[in-house]
XYZ file of C-alpha atoms in Angstrom:
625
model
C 0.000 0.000 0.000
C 2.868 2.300 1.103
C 4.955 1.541 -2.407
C 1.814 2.366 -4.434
C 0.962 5.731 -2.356
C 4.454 6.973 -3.363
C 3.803 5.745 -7.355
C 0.712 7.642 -6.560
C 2.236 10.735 -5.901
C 5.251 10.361 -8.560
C 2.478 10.384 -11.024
C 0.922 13.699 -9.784
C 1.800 17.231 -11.479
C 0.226 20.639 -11.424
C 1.543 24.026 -12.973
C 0.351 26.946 -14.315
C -0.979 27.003 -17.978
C 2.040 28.385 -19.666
C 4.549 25.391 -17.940
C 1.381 22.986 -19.533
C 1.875 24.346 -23.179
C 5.764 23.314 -22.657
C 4.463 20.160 -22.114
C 2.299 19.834 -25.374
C 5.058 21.377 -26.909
C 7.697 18.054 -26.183
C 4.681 15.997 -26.085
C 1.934 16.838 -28.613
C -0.311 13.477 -27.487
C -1.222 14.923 -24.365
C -3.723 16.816 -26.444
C -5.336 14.180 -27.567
C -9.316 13.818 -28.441
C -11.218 11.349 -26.639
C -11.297 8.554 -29.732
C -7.655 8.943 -30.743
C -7.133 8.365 -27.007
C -8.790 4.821 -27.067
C -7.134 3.879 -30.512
C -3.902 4.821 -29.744
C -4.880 2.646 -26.309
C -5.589 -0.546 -28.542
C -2.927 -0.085 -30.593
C -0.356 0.065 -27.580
C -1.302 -3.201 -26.195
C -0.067 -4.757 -29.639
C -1.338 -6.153 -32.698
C -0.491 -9.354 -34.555
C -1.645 -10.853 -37.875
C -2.608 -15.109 -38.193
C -3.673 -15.673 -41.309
C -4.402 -12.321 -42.574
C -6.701 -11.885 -39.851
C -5.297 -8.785 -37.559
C -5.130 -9.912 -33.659
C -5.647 -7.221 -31.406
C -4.345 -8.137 -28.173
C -5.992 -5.554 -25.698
C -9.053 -7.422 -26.377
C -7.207 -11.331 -27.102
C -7.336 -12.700 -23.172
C -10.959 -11.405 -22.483
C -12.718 -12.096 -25.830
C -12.580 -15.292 -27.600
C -13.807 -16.258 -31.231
C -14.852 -13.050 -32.318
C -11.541 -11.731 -33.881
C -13.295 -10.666 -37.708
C -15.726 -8.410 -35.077
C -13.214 -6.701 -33.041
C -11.032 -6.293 -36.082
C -13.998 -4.422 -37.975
C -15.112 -2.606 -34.508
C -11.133 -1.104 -34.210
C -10.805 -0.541 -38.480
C -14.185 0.894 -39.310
C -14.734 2.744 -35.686
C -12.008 3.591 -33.458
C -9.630 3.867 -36.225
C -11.282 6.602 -38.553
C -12.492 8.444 -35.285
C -9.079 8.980 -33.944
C -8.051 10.551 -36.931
C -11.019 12.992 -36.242
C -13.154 11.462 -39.406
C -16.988 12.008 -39.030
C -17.908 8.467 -37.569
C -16.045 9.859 -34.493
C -19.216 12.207 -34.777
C -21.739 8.967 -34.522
C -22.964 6.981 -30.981
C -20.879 3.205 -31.142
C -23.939 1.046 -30.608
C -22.905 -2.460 -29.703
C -25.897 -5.169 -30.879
C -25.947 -8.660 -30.171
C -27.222 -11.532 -28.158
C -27.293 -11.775 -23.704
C -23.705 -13.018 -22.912
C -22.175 -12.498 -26.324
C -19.240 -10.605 -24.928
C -21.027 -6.732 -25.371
C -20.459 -5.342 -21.664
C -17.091 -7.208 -21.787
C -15.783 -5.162 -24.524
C -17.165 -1.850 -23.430
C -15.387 -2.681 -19.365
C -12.049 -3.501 -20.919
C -12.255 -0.088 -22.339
C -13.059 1.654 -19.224
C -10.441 -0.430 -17.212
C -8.062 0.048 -20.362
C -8.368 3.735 -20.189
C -7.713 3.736 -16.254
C -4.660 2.236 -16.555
C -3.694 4.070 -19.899
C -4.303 7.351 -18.410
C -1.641 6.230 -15.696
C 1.098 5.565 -18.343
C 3.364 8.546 -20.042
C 1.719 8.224 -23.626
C -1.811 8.556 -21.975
C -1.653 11.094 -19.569
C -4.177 13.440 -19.879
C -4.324 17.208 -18.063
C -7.116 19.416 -16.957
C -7.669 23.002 -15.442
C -7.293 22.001 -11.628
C -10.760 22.336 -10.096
C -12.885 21.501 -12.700
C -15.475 19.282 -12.456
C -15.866 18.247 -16.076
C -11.862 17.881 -16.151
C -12.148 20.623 -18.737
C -9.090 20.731 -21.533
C -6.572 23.472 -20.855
C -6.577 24.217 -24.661
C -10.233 25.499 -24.180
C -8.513 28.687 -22.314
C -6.960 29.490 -26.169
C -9.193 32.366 -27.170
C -10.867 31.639 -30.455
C -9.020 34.148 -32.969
C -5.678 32.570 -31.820
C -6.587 29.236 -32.351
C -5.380 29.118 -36.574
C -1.884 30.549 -35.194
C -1.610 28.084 -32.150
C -2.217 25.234 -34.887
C 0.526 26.615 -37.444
C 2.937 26.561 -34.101
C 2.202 23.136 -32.356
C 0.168 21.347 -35.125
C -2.619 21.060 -32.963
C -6.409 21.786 -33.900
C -8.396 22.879 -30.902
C -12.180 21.974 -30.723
C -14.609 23.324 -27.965
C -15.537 25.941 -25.962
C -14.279 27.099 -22.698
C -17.342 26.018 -19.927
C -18.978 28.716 -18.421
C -17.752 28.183 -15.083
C -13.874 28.399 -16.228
C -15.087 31.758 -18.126
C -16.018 32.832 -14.636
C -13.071 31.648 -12.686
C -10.510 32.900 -15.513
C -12.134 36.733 -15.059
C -12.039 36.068 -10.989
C -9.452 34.195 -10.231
C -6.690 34.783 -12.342
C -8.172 38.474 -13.633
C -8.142 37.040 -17.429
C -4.472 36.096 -17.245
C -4.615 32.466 -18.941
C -0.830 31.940 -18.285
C -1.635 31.585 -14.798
C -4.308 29.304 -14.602
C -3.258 26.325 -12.837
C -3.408 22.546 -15.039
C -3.149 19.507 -12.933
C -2.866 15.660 -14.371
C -5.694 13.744 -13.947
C -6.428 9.925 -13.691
C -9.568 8.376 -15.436
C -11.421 6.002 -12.548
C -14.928 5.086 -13.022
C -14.999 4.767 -9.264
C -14.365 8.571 -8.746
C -16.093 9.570 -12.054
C -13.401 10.983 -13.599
C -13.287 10.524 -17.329
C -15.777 7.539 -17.592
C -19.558 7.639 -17.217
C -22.292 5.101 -16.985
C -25.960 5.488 -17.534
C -28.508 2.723 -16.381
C -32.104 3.210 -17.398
C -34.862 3.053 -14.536
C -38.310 4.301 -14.601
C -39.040 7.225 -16.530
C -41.501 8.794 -14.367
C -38.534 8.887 -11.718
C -35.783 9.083 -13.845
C -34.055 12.958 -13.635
C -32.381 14.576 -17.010
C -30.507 15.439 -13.821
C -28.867 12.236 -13.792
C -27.038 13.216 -17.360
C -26.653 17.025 -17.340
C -26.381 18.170 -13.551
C -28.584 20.605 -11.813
C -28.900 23.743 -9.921
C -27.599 23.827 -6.707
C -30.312 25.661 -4.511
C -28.173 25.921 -1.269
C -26.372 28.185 -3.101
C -28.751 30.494 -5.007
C -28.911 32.971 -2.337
C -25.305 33.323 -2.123
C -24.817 33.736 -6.012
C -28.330 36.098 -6.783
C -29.350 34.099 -10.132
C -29.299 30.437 -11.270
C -27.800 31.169 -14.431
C -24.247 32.024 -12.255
C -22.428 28.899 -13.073
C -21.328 28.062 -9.248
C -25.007 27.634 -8.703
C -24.846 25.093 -10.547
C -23.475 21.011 -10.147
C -21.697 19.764 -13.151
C -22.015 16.707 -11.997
C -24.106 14.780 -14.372
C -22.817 11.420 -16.155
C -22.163 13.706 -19.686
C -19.954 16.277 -17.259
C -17.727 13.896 -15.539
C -17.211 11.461 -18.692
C -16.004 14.322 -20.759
C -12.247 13.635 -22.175
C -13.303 10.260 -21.873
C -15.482 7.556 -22.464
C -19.671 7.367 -21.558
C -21.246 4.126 -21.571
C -24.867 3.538 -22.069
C -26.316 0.467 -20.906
C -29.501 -0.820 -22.648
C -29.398 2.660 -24.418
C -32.678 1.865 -26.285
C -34.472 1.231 -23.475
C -34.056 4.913 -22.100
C -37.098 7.447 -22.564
C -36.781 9.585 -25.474
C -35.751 13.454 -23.627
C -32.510 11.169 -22.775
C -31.695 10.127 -26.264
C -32.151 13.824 -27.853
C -29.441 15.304 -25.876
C -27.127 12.588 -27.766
C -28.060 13.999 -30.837
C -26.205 17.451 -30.285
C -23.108 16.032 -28.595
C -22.623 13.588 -30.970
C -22.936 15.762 -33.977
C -21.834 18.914 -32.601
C -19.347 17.785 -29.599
C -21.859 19.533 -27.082
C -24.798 19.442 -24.759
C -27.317 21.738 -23.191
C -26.985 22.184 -19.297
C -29.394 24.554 -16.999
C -29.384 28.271 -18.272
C -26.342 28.490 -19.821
C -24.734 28.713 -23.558
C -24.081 24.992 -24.948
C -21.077 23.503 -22.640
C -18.079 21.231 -24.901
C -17.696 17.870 -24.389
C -15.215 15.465 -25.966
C -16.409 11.969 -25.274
C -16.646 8.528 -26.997
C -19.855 7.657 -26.695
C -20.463 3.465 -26.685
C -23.994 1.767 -25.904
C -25.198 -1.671 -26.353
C -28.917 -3.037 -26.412
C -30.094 -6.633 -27.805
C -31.339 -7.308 -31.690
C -35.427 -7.063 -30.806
C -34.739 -3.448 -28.985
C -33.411 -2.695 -31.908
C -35.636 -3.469 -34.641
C -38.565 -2.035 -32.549
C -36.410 1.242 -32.002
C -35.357 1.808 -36.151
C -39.071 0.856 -36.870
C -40.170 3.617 -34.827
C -40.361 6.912 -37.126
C -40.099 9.244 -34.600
C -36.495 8.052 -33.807
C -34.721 8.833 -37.592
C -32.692 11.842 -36.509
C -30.635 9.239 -33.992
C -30.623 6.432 -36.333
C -28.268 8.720 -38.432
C -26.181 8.890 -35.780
C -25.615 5.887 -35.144
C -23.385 3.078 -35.761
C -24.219 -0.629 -35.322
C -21.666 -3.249 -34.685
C -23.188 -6.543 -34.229
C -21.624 -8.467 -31.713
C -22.465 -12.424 -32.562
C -21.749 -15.068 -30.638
C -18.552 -17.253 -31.297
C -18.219 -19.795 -33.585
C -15.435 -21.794 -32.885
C -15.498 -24.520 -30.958
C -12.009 -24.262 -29.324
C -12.404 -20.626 -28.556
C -15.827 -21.349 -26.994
C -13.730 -23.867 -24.688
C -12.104 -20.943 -23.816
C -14.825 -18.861 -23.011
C -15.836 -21.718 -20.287
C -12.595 -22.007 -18.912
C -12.382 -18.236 -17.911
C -16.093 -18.146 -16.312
C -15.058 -21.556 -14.222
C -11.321 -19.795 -13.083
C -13.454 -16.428 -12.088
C -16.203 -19.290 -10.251
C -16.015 -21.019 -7.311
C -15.558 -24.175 -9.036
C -11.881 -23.683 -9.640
C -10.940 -26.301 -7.264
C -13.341 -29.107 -9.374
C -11.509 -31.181 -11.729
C -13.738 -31.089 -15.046
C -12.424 -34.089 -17.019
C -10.724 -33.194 -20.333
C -13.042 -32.742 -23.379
C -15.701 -32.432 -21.039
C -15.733 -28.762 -21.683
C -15.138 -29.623 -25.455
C -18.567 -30.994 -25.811
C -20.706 -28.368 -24.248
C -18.284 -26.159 -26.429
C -19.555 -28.653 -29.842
C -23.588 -28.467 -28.705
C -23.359 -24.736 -28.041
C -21.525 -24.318 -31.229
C -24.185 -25.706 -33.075
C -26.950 -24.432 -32.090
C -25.732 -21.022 -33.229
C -25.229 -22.110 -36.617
C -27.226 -22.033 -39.708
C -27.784 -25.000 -42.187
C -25.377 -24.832 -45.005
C -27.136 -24.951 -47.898
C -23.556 -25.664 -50.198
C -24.044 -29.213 -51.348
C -21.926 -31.960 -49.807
C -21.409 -29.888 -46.352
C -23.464 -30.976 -43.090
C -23.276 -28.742 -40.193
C -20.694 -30.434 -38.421
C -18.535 -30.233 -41.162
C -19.382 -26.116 -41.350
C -18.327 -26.444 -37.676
C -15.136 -27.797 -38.085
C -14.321 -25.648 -40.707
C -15.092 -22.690 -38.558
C -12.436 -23.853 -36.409
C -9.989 -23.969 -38.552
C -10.005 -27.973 -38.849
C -9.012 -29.486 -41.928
C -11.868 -31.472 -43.857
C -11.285 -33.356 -46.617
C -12.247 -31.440 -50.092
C -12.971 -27.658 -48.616
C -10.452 -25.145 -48.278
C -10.684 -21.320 -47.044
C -12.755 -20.148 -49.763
C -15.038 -22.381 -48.965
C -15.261 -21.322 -45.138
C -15.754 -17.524 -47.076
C -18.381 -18.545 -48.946
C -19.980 -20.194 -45.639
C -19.574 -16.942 -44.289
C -21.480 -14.960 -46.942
C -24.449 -17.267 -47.493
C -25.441 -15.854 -43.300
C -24.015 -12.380 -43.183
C -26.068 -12.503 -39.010
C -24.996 -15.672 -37.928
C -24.667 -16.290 -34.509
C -27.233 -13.941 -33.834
C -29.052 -16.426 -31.981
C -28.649 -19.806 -30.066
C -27.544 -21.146 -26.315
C -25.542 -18.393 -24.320
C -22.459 -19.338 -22.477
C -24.104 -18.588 -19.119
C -26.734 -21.004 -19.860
C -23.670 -23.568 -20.186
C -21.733 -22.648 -16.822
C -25.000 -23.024 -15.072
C -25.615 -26.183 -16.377
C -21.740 -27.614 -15.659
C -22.646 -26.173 -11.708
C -25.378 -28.112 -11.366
C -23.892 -31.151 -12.707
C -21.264 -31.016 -9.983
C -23.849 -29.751 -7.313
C -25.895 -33.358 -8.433
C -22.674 -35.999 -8.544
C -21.385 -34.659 -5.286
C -18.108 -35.408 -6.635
C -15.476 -33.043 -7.094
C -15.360 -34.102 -10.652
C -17.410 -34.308 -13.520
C -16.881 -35.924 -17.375
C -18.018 -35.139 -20.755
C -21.465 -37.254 -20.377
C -22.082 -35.112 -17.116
C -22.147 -32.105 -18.732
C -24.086 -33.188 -22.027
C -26.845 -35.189 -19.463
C -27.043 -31.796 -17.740
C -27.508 -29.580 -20.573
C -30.003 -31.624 -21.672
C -32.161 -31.766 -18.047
C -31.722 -28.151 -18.499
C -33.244 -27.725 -21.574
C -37.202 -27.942 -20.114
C -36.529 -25.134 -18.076
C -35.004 -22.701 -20.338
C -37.847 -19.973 -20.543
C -36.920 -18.749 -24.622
C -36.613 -22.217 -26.081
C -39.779 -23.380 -28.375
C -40.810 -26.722 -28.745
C -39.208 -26.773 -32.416
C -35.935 -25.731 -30.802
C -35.714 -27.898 -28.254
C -36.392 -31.056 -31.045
C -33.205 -29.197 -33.039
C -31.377 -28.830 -30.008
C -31.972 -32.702 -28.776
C -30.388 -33.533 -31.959
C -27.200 -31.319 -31.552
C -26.663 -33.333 -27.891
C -26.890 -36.472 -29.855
C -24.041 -34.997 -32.117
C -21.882 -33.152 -29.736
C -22.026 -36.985 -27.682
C -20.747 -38.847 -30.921
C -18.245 -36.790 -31.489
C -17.436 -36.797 -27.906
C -16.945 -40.637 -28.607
C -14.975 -40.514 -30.987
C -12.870 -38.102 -29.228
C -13.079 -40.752 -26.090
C -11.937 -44.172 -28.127
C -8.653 -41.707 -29.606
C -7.275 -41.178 -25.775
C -8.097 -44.559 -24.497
C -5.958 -46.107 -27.753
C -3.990 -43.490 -27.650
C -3.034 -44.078 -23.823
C -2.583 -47.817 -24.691
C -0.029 -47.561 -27.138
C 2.995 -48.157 -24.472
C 5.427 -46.768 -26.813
C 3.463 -45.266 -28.972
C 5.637 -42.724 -30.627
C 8.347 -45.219 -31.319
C 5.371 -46.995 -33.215
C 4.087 -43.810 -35.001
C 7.924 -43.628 -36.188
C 8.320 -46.815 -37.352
C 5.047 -47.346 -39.612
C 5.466 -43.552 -41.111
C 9.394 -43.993 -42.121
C 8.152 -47.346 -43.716
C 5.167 -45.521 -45.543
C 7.668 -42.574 -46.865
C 9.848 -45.277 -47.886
C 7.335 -46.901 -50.425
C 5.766 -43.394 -51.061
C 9.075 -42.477 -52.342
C 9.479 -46.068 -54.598
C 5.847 -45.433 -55.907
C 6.454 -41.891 -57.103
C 10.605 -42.557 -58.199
C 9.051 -45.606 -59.775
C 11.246 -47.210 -57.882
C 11.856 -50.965 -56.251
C 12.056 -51.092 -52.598
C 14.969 -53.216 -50.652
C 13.622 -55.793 -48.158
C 15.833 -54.997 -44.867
C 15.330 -59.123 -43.612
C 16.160 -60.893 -47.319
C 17.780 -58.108 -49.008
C 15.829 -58.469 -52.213
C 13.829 -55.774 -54.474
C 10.157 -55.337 -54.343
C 7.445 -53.662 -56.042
C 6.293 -50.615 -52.900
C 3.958 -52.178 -50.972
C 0.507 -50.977 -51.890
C -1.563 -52.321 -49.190
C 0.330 -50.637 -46.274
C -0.122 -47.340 -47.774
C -4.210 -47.755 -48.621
C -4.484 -49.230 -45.374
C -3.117 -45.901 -44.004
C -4.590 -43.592 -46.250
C -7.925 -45.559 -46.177
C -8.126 -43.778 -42.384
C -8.341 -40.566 -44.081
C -11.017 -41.038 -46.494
C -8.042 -40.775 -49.339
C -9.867 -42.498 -52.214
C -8.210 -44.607 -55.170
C -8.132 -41.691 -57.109
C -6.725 -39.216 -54.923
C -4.350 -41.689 -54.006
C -1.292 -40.496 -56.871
C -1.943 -36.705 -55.908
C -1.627 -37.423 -52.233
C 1.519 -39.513 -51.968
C 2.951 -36.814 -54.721
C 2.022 -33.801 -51.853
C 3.929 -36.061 -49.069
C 7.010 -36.450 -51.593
C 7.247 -32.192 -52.179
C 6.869 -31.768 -48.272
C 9.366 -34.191 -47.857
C 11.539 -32.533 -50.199
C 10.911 -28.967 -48.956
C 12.179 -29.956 -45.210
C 15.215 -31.833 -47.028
C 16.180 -28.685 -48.720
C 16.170 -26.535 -45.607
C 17.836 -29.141 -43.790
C 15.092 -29.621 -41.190
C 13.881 -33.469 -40.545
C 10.117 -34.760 -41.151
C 8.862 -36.446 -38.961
C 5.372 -38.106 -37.094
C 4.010 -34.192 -36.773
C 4.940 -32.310 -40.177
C 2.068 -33.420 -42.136
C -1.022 -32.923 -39.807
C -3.253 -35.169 -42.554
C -0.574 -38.085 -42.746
C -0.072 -37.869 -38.708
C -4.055 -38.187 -38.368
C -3.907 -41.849 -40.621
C -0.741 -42.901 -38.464
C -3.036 -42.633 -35.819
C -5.943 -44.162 -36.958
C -3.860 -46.932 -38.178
C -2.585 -47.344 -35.215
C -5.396 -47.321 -33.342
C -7.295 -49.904 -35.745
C -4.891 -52.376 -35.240
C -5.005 -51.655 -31.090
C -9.242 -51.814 -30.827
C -9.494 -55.199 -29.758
C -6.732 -55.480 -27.317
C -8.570 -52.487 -25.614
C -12.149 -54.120 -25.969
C -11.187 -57.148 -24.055
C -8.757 -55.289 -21.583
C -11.349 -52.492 -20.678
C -14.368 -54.815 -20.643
C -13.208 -57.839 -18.512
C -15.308 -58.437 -15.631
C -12.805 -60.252 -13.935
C -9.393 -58.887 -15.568
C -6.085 -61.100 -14.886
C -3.142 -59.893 -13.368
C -1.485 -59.213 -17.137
C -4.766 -57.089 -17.935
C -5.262 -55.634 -14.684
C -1.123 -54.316 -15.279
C -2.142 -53.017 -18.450
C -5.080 -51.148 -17.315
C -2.947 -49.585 -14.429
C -0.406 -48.407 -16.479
C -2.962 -47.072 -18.936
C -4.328 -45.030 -15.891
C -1.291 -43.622 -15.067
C -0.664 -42.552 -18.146
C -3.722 -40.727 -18.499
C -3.326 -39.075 -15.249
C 0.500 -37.913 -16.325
C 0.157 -37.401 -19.720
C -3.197 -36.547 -20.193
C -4.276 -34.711 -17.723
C -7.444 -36.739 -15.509
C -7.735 -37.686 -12.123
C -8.544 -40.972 -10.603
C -11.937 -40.692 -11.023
C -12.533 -39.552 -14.538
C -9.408 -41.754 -15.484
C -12.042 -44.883 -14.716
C -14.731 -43.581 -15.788
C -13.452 -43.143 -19.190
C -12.273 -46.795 -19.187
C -15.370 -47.926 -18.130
C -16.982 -45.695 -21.006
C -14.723 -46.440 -23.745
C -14.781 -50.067 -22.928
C -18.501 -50.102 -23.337
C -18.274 -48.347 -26.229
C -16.231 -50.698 -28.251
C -18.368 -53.376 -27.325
C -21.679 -51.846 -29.247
C-alpha cells in the first residue's frame, strides 16, 4: 500500500498554464481527443496478424472467437475516429445476443483507459478544479486558435465552460498563463473521465442524472441560477467528458434522454441549466439486444438518432475451441476452480453450443458439423478457405441467436452440485444440458427437437474423441510406433512416385512398394483410389521442402498423414482395448495393463482418478456396441 501511495504521488503534477503548453510542446499526445485516445490505447497493447486476420491483443485474453468483429469494430470505428473522421461524430452502438461478450468489450475499455491514463503516452491534463476535467486548450481564445495550430500542429475543438469563463475573469483576472493545469487519472470509481448510464423508470428518472442541476443551497449566495457556481456539473455527460460514456440498454431509455445525444454527438456539445451549450469530448459506446433494436429503427419518430448511429453486431462465437475458452475463464473467475472437469468435457458443451448457433449450409456436400469444423480452422477433406468464405457470406447474421455461455456454466454447476463429486466428465455435462433444456424460458418446442439432436451430435463426437485417448493411452510406446510405420510408408511413397523398387531390410531383395500398407493408411483418411497419386505426390514435395532446408520430417509435419498414423494405429489396437477395458474379472497381465494405462492418463493426459475410470469404463462399453 505504502509503495503504491508513493507511485501515486510520482504520477501527480500541477503548474500553471504556460509550464502545460511546454508540455504539449515536447509531447503533442497529451492533447489528444477522446477517440484517438482509445485507438492509440488498442494499438499500444499490440497487434499481430494469423492468417491475414489482424489480432488485437488488448481485447485477445478477455474475448474469444470473435476476432473478424473486433477487427472491424477497431478498423471501421475507433480507427477513422481517432483521426477525427466524421464516424467519431456517430454513438458506437454495440448489438448482439445476452452473454455475447457486449459489456465485456465496453469494461475492458473503461479499465483500459484507467490504466492508460496512468502511463506517459496517456496522460491526460485538466484546469485544476474543474469538475468536467475541462481541456486546458479550451482557455486558447478563439481568434488565436489558426496561429496556435501553425505553431504546435494542434487543432483545438470546444468551448471554454462557463464556469472556467467565470473563474478565468475572478481568479486569475483574465491572465490564462496563470491558470493552474493539474494531471488527472480516469477512474470510473471517482467519475473521472468515464460515465455510466442505467435506465430506470421514466416517471422517476431525472435529465438530472445526465446534465447536472442547480444547486439551490447556493442560489442565495450567487443572486441568479444562471451564475455557473449555482450550478453542479455533476451529471454522467460532465464527468465522462475527455473520456469515455457508456450507455447500458441505451434503447431502453425514454426519449428526452436520447435527444441530448443527438447534439453532442454531432456537434461535440450538450445543453446544461441556463447556460450557452457547454463542450464535451467523449466517446460515446452503448449496447442493447437485436429485438430493442428493430422495434427502435421501426419507430419513425427516432430517424434523426438512427443517423447517428453506428451498429456493430456483436455475434456469438463460432469456434469450438475458442468457446472452450470462453468456459474455462467463467469456471477460473467461479467457485468451481478447485473441481476437476475431465478433459473434453468442456469440449462438448463447447460442440452443442456451437451448433446451435449455426445455420444450415445450404452448399451441397457440407453438413453442419462439417461447417463447424471448418469454422475452427479444422481441416476437412475437399474444402479449403474459400469455402469457409463462402460459408460466411451465405449468413451475413450468424450467430445472432442460439444457447448463451451462461446457460452452459449453469448447467456444468449443477452437474457437480448433483454428482457430489469433485469431478465431472463429458457425459455429465451433455446429461445436464439436456435436463436443463425444459426449463429454459426462450426455447420453443421446435428448438428444443433441433437442439436434442445437436446433444446427440456433440455426444458422438465426444466418442470418438473418447476411443482416440483410451488407444492413444494404450499404445505403451506409442511414438516409437508412429515412427516406425510412417518412415516405412515414406519409404514406399518415395518407390511409388521414383518408380522405384524397394529393398527388403530381412532378405535383401527388391520389391514392387507395398501398396496395401499405404491404402491401409490412407484408407483412415477417407483418401480415395483416385486421390491416391496426388496425395503420396504432396507427401514427396513436403518431404523434399524440409530436405532442402535441412530440417527433418517427422510423425508431426504433415497434420493429414499424422491423423492416418493414428488411426492406423489405433485400428490395429481396438481389440486389445475391448477385451482389456471390458473384462469383468481382468487377470493380473490385464489388470497391469489397465494400471499403467491409468497412469498414463493421469501424467500425460491430464485426468484424475476418477474420470481416469470412468473413461475406461466408457470407452470399454463403447467398443463393445
Amino acid at each position: 500500500m505504502k509503495e503504491y501511495r508513493e507511485e501515486e504521488e510520482k504520477l501527480k503534477w500541477e503548474g500553471t498554464f504556460a509550464e502545460y503548453l511546454e508540455i504539449v510542446k515536447k509531447r503533442p499526445e497529451v492533447a489528444q481527443t477522446a477517440h484517438s485516445r482509445v485507438y492509440n490505447m488498442i494499438k499500444s497493447a499490440g497487434i499481430e496478424e494469423k492468417n491475414g486476420q489482424k489480432i488485437y491483443k488488448f481485447f485477445s485474453n478477455e474475448i474469444f472467437g470473435l476476432e473478424s468483429t473486433i477487427e472491424r469494430l477497431v478498423e471501421e470505428y475507433f480507427h477513422p475516429a481517432a483521426k477525427r473522421l466524421d464516424v467519431r461524430k456517430r454513438i458506437l452502438l454495440l448489438m448482439g445476443p445476452v452473454s455475447g461478450g457486449k459489456s465485456t468489450i465496453v469494461t475492458l475499455l473503461k479499465r483500459g483507459l484507467e490504466k492508460y491514463t496512468r502511463t506517459d503516452e496517456g496522460a491526460v491534463y485538466a484546469i485544476k478544479g474543474c469538475p468536467m476535467h475541462e481541456d486546458p486548450l479550451h482557455l486558447i481564445p478563439h481568434h488565436l486558435r489558426e496561429d496556435f495550430y501553425k505553431e504546435y500542429g494542434i487543432r483545438i475543438e470546444g468551448s471554454l465552460s462557463p464556469l472556467n469563463q467565470l473563474r478565468l475573469e475572478q481568479e486569475y483576472g483574465g491572465r490564462i498563463e496563470d491558470v493552474m493545469v493539474e494531471r488527472i487519472f480516469f477512474s470510473e470509481d471517482k467519475r473521472v473521465g468515464i460515465g455510466t448510464f442505467t435506465p430506470s423508470d421514466p416517471k422517476s428518472q431525472d435529465i438530472a442524472d445526465l446534465t447536472g442541476s442547480i444547486d439551490f443551497s447556493t442560489i442565495a449566495e450567487y443572486g441568479s441560477e444562471s451564475d455557473p457556481r449555482a450550478y453542479r456539473f455533476d451529471g454522467e455527460l460532465n464527468k465522462a467528458n475527455r473520456g469515455i460514456m457508456e450507455f447500458q440498454e441505451m434503447l431502453k431509455l425514454d426519449e428526452k434522454f436520447l435527444w441530448h445525444l443527438l447534439s453532442l454527438s454531432q456537434e461535440g456539445n450538450f445543453k446544461a441549466g441556463r447556460f450557452a451549450l457547454i463542450s464535451a469530448d467523449e466517446l460515446i459506446v452503448a449496447h442493447t439486444n437485436e429485438t430493442e433494436y428493430r422495434s427502435f429503427i421501426a419507430n419513425k419518430k427516432n430517424e434523426a438518432l438512427h443517423s447517428r448511429i453506428i451498429v456493430m453486431p456483436i455475434p456469438y462465437n463460432l469456434k469450438v475451441s475458442e468457446e472452450e475458452r470462453i468456459y474455462e475463464k467463467m469456471i477460473k473467475e467461479s467457485d468451481m476452480a478447485h473441481v476437476h472437469i475431465a478433459p473434453h468435457a468442456l469440449r462438448a458443451a463447447a460442440i452443442f453450443s456451437v451448433l446451435t448457433r449455426l445455420e444450415v449450409p445450404k452448399k451441397q456436400g457440407i453438413d453442419i458439423v462439417k461447417k463447424m469444423r471448418l469454422y475452427d480452422g479444422e481441416t476437412v477433406e475437399g474444402f479449403n478457405s474459400v469455402d469457409v468464405e463462402e460459408l460466411k457470406k451465405e449468413y451475413p447474421n450468424e450467430g445472432m441467436k442460439g444457447i448463451d455461455p451462461r446457460y452452459v456454466i449453469n448447467r456444468i454447476s449443477s452437474a457437480i452440485i448433483r454428482k457430489e463429486v469433485p469431478s465431472i466428465n463429458a457425459l455429465d455435462v451433455l446429461r445436464s444440458l439436456k435436463d436443463g433444456l425444459d426449463q429454459h424460458p426462450s426455447i420453443t418446442p421446435e428448438d428444443k427437437e433441433k437442439y436434442m439432436n445437436y446433444i446427440a451430435i456433440a455426444r458422438r463426437e465426444y466418442d470418438e474423441i473418447a476411443k482416440n485417448e483410451v488407444q492413444k493411452a494404450f499404445v505403451y510406446s506409442y511414438e516409437e510406433s508412429a515412427k516406425t510405420l510412417l518412415n516405412n510408408y515414406l519409404d514406399n511413397v518415395e518407390a511409388y512416385c521414383n518408380k522405384n523398387k524397394i529393398k527388403d531390410p530381412l532378405t535383401g531383395e527388391e520389391m514392387p512398394p507395398d501398396e496395401k500398407l499405404m491404402r491401409s493408411i490412407e484408407e483412415q483418411i477417407g483418401i480415395s483410389e483416385n486421390a491416391k497419386k496426388a496425395f503420396r505426390e504432396e507427401i514427396l514435395i513436403r518431404l523434399s521442402a524440409y530436405a532442402r532446408k535441412g530440417k527433418k520430417f517427422d510423425y508431426n509435419s504433415h497434420e493429414r498423414l499424422r491423423e492416418a498414423i493414428q488411426k492406423k494405429l489405433f485400428a490395429d489396437l481396438k481389440d486389445v482395448v475391448k477385451i482389456t477395458t471390458s473384462t469383468k474379472t481382468p487377470d493380473e497381465a490385464q489388470l497391469k495393463k489397465i494400471n499403467e494405462v491409468i497412469a498414463r492418463l493421469i501424467d500425460e493426459y491430464g485426468y484424475n482418478s476418477t474420470s481416469a475410470n470412468e473413461l475406461l469404463r466408457y470407452v470399454g462399453s463403447l467398443l463393445n456396441r
